[in-house]
Backbone as a chain_set.jsonl record, in Angstrom:
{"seq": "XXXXXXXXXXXXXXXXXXXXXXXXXXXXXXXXXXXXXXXXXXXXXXXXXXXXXXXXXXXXXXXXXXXXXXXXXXXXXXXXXXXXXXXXXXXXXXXXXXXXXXXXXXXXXXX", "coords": {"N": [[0.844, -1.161, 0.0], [0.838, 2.086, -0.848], [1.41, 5.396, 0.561], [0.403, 9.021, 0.311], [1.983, 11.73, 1.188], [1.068, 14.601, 1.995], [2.32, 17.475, 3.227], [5.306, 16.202, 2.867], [5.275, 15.637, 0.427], [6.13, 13.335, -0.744], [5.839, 10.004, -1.815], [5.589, 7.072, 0.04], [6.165, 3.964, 1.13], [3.938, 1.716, 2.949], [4.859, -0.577, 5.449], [3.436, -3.955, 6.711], [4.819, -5.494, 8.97], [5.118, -8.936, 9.926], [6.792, -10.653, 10.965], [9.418, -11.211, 13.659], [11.605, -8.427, 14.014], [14.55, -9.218, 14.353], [14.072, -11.291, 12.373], [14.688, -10.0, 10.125], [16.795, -8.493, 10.469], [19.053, -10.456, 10.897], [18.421, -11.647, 7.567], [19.57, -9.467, 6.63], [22.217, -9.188, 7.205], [23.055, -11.425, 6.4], [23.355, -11.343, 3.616], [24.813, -8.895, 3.109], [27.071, -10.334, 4.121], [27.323, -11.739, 1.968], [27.656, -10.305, -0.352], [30.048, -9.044, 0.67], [31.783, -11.239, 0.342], [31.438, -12.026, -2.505], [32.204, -9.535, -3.234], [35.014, -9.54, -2.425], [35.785, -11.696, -4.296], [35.942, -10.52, -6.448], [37.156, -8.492, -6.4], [39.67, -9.902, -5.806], [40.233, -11.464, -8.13], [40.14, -9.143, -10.017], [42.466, -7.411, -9.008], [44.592, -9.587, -9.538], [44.656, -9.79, -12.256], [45.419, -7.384, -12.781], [48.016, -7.714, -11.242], [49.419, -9.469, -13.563], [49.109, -8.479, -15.774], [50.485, -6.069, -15.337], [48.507, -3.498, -16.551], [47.364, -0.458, -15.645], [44.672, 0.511, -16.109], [43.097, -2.085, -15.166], [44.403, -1.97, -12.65], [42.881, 0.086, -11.42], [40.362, -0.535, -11.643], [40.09, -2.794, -9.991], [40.893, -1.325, -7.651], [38.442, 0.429, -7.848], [36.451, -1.295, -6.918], [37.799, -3.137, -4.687], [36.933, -0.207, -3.019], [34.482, -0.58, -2.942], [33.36, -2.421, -1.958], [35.043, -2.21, 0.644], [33.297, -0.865, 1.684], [30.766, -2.061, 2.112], [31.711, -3.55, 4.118], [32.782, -2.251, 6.437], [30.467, -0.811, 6.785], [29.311, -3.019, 8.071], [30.21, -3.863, 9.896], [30.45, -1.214, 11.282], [27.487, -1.139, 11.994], [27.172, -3.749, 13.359], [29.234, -4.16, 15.02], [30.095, -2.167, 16.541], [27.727, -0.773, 16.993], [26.58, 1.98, 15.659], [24.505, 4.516, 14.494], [21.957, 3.829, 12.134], [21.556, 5.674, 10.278], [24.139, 6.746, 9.89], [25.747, 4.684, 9.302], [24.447, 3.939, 7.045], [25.376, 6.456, 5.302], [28.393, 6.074, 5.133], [28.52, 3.891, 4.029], [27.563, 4.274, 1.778], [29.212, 6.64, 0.674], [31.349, 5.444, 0.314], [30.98, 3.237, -1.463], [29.955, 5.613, -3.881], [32.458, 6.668, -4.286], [34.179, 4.38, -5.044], [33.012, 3.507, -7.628], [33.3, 5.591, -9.19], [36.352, 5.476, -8.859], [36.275, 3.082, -10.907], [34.688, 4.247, -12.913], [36.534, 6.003, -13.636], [38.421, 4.119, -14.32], [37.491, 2.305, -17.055], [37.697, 4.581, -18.966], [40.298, 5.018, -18.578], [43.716, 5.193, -20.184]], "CA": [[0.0, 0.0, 0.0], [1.401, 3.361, -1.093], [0.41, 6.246, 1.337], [0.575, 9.845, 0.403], [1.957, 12.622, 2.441], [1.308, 16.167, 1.03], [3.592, 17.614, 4.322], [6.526, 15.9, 2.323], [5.52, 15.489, -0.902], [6.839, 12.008, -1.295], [5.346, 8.526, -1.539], [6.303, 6.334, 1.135], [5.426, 2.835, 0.993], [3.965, 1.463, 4.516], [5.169, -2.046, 5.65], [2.871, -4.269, 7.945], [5.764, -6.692, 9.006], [4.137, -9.787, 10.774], [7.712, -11.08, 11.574], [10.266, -9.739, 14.055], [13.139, -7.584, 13.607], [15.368, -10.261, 14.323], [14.2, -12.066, 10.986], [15.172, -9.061, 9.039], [18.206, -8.474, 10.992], [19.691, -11.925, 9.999], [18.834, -11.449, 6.28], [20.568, -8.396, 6.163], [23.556, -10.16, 8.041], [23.302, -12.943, 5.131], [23.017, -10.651, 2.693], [25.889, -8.301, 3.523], [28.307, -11.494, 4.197], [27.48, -12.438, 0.347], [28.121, -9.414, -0.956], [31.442, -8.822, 0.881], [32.384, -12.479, -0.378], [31.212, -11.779, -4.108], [33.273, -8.313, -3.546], [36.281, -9.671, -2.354], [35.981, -12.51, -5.275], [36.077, -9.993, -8.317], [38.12, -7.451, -6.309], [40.895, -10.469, -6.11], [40.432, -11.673, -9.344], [41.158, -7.796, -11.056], [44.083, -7.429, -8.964], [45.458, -10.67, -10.217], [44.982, -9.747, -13.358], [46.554, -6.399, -12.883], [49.701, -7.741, -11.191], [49.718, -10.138, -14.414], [49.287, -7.383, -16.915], [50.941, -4.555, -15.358], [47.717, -2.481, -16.964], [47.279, 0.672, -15.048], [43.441, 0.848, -15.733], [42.549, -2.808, -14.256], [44.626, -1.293, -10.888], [41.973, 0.943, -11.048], [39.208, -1.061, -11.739], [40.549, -3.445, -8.77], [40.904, -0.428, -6.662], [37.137, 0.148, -6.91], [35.741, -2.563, -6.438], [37.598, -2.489, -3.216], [36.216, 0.672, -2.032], [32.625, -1.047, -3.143], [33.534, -3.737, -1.31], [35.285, -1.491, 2.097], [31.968, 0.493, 2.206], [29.996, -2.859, 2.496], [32.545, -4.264, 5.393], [32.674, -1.33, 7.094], [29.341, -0.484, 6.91], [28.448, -3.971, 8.374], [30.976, -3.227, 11.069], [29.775, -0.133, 12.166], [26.031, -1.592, 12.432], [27.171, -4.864, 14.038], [30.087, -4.64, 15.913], [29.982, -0.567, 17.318], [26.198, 0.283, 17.2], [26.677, 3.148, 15.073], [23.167, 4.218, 14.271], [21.23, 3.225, 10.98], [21.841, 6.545, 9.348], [25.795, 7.064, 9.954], [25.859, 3.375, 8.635], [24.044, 3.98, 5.522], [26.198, 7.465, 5.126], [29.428, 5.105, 4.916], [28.586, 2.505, 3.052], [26.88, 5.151, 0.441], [30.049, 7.394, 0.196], [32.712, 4.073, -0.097], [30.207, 3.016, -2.859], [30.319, 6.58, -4.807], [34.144, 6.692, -4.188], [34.757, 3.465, -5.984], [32.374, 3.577, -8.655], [33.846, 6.832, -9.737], [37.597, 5.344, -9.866], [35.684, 2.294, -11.744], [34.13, 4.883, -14.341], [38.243, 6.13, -14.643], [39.141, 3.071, -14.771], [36.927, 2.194, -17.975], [37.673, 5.671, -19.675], [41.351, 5.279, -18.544], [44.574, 4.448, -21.299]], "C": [[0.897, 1.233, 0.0], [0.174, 4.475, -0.338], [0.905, 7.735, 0.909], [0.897, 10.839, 0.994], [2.259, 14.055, 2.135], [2.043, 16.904, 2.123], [4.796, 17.358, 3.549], [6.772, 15.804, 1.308], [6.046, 14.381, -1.614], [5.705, 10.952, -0.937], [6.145, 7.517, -1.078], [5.119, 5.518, 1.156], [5.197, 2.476, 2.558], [4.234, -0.281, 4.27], [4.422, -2.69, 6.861], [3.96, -5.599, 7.939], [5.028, -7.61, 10.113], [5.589, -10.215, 11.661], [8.572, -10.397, 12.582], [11.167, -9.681, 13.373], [13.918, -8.403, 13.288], [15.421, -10.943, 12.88], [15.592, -11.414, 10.193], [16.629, -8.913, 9.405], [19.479, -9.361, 10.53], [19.648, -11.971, 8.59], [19.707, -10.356, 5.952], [21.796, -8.739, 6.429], [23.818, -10.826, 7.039], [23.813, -12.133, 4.097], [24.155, -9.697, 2.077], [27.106, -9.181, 3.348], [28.475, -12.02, 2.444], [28.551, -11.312, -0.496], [29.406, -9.241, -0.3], [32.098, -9.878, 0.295], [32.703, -12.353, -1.844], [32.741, -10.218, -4.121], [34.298, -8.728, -3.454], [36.782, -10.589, -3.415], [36.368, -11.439, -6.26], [37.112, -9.115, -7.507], [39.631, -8.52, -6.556], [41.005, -10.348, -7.741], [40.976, -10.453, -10.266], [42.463, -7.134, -10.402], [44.911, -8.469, -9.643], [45.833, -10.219, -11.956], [45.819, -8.569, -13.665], [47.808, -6.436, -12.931], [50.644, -9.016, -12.411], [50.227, -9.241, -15.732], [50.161, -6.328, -16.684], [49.656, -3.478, -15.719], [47.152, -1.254, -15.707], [45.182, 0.859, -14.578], [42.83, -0.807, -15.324], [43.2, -2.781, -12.622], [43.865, -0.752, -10.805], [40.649, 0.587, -10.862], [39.493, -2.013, -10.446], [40.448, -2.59, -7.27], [39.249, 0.048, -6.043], [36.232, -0.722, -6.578], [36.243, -2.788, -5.254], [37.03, -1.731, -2.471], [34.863, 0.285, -2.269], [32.821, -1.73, -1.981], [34.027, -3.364, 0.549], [34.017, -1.119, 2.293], [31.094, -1.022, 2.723], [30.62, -3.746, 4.364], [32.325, -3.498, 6.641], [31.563, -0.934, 7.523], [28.571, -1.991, 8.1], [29.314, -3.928, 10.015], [30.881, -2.344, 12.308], [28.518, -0.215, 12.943], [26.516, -2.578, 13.928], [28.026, -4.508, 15.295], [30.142, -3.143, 16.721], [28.818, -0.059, 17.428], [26.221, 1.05, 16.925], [25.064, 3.32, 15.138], [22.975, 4.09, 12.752], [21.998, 4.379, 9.694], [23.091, 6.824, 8.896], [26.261, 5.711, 9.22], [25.868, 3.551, 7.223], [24.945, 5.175, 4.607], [27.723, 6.573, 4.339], [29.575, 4.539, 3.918], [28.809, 3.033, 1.374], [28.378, 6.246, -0.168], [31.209, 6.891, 0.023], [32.167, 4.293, -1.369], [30.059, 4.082, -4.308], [31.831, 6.482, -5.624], [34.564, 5.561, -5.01], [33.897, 3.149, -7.444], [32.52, 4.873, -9.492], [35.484, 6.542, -9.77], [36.821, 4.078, -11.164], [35.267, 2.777, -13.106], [35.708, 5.715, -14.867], [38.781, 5.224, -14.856], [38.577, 2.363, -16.423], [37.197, 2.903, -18.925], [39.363, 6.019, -19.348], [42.691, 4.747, -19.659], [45.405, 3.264, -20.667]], "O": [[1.708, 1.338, 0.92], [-1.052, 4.549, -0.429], [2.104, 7.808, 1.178], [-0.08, 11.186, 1.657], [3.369, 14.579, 2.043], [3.082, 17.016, 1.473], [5.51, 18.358, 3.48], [7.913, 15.812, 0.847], [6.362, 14.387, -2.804], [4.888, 11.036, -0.02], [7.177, 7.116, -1.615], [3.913, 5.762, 1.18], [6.036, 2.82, 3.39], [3.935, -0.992, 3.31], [4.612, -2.19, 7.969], [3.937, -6.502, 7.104], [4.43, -7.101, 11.061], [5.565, -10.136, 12.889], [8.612, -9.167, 12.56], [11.594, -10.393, 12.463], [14.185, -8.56, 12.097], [16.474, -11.147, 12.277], [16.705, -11.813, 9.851], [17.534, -9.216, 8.628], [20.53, -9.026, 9.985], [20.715, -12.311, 8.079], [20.512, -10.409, 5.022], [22.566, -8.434, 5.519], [25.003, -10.842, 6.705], [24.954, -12.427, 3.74], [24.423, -9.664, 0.876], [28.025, -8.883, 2.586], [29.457, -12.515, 1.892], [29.667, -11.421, -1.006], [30.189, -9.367, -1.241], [33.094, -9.554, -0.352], [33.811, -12.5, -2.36], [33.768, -10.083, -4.786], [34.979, -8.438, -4.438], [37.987, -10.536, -3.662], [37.354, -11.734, -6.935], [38.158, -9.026, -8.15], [40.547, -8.136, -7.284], [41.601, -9.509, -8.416], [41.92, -10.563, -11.048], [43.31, -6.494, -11.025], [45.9, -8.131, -10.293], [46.876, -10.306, -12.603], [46.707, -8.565, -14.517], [48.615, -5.909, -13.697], [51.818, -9.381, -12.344], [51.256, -9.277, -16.406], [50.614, -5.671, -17.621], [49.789, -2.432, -15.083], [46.365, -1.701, -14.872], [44.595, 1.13, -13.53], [41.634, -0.626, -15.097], [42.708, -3.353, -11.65], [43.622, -0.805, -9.599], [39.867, 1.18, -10.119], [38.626, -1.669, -9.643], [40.079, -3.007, -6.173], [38.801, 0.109, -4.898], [35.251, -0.56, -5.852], [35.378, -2.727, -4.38], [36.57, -2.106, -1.393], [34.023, 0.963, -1.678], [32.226, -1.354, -0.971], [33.568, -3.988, 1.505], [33.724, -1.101, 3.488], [30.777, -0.988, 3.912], [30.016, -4.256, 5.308], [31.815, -3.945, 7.667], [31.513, -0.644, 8.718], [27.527, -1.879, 8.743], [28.731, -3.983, 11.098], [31.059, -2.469, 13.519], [28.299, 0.292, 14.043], [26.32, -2.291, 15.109], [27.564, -4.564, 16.435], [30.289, -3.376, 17.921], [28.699, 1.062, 17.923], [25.822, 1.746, 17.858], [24.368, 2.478, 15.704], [23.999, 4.281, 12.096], [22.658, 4.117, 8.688], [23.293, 7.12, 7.718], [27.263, 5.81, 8.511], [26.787, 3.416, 6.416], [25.211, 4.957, 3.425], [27.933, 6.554, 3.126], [30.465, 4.578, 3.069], [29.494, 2.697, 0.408], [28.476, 6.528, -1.363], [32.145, 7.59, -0.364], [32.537, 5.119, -2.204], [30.044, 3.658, -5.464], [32.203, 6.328, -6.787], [35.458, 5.857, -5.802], [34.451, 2.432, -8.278], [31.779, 5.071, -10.455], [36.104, 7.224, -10.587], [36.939, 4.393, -12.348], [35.364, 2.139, -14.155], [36.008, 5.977, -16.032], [39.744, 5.277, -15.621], [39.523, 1.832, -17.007], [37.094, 2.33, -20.01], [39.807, 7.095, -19.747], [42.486, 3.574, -19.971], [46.131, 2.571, -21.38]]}, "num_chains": 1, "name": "protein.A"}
């Protein structure tokens, strides 16, 4: 159900969750652990190939996919293991994730 809120001007979906927190908590936990796995898989793999090639722009492409891959660690870090709160979390994760998807787009457009 989509609820309107002329105050904000946005549509904000409402959620009736039957389950607890906890569920959700644990998928996000799962979820997180994949994705750092998957990240650290391709981030190896384009270093390897870097320190095979020497090529300048798969160091770069290696490089972000790390910082994709720090922002998700970190981010799961901050939640889990320091109780950061939700927002300072999502801040993190979101400005790793810029940061390496912007050397990634020099690394593509690099010689």
């Amino acid at each position: 159900m989509i609820l309107f809120d002329a105050s904000v001007l946005t549509l904000a979906p409402v959620f009736a969750f039957t389950s607890s927190g906890s569920a959700i908590a644990t998928a996000v936990v799962a979820l997180k652990t994949i994705t750092l796995a998957l990240g650290g898989v391709i981030t190896y793999f384009a270093f390897s190939a870097y320190r095979r090639t020497g090529a300048r722009p798969i160091g770069a492409l290696a490089l972000g996919f790390g910082f994709v891959t720090l922002g998700a660690l970190l981010a799961g870090a901050a939640h889990q293991a320091f109780g950061l709160d939700s927002d300072l979390v999502v801040l993190i994760e979101s400005a790793l994730t810029v940061a390496g998807f912007g050397v990634i787009t020099y690394s593509l457009y690099s010689d």
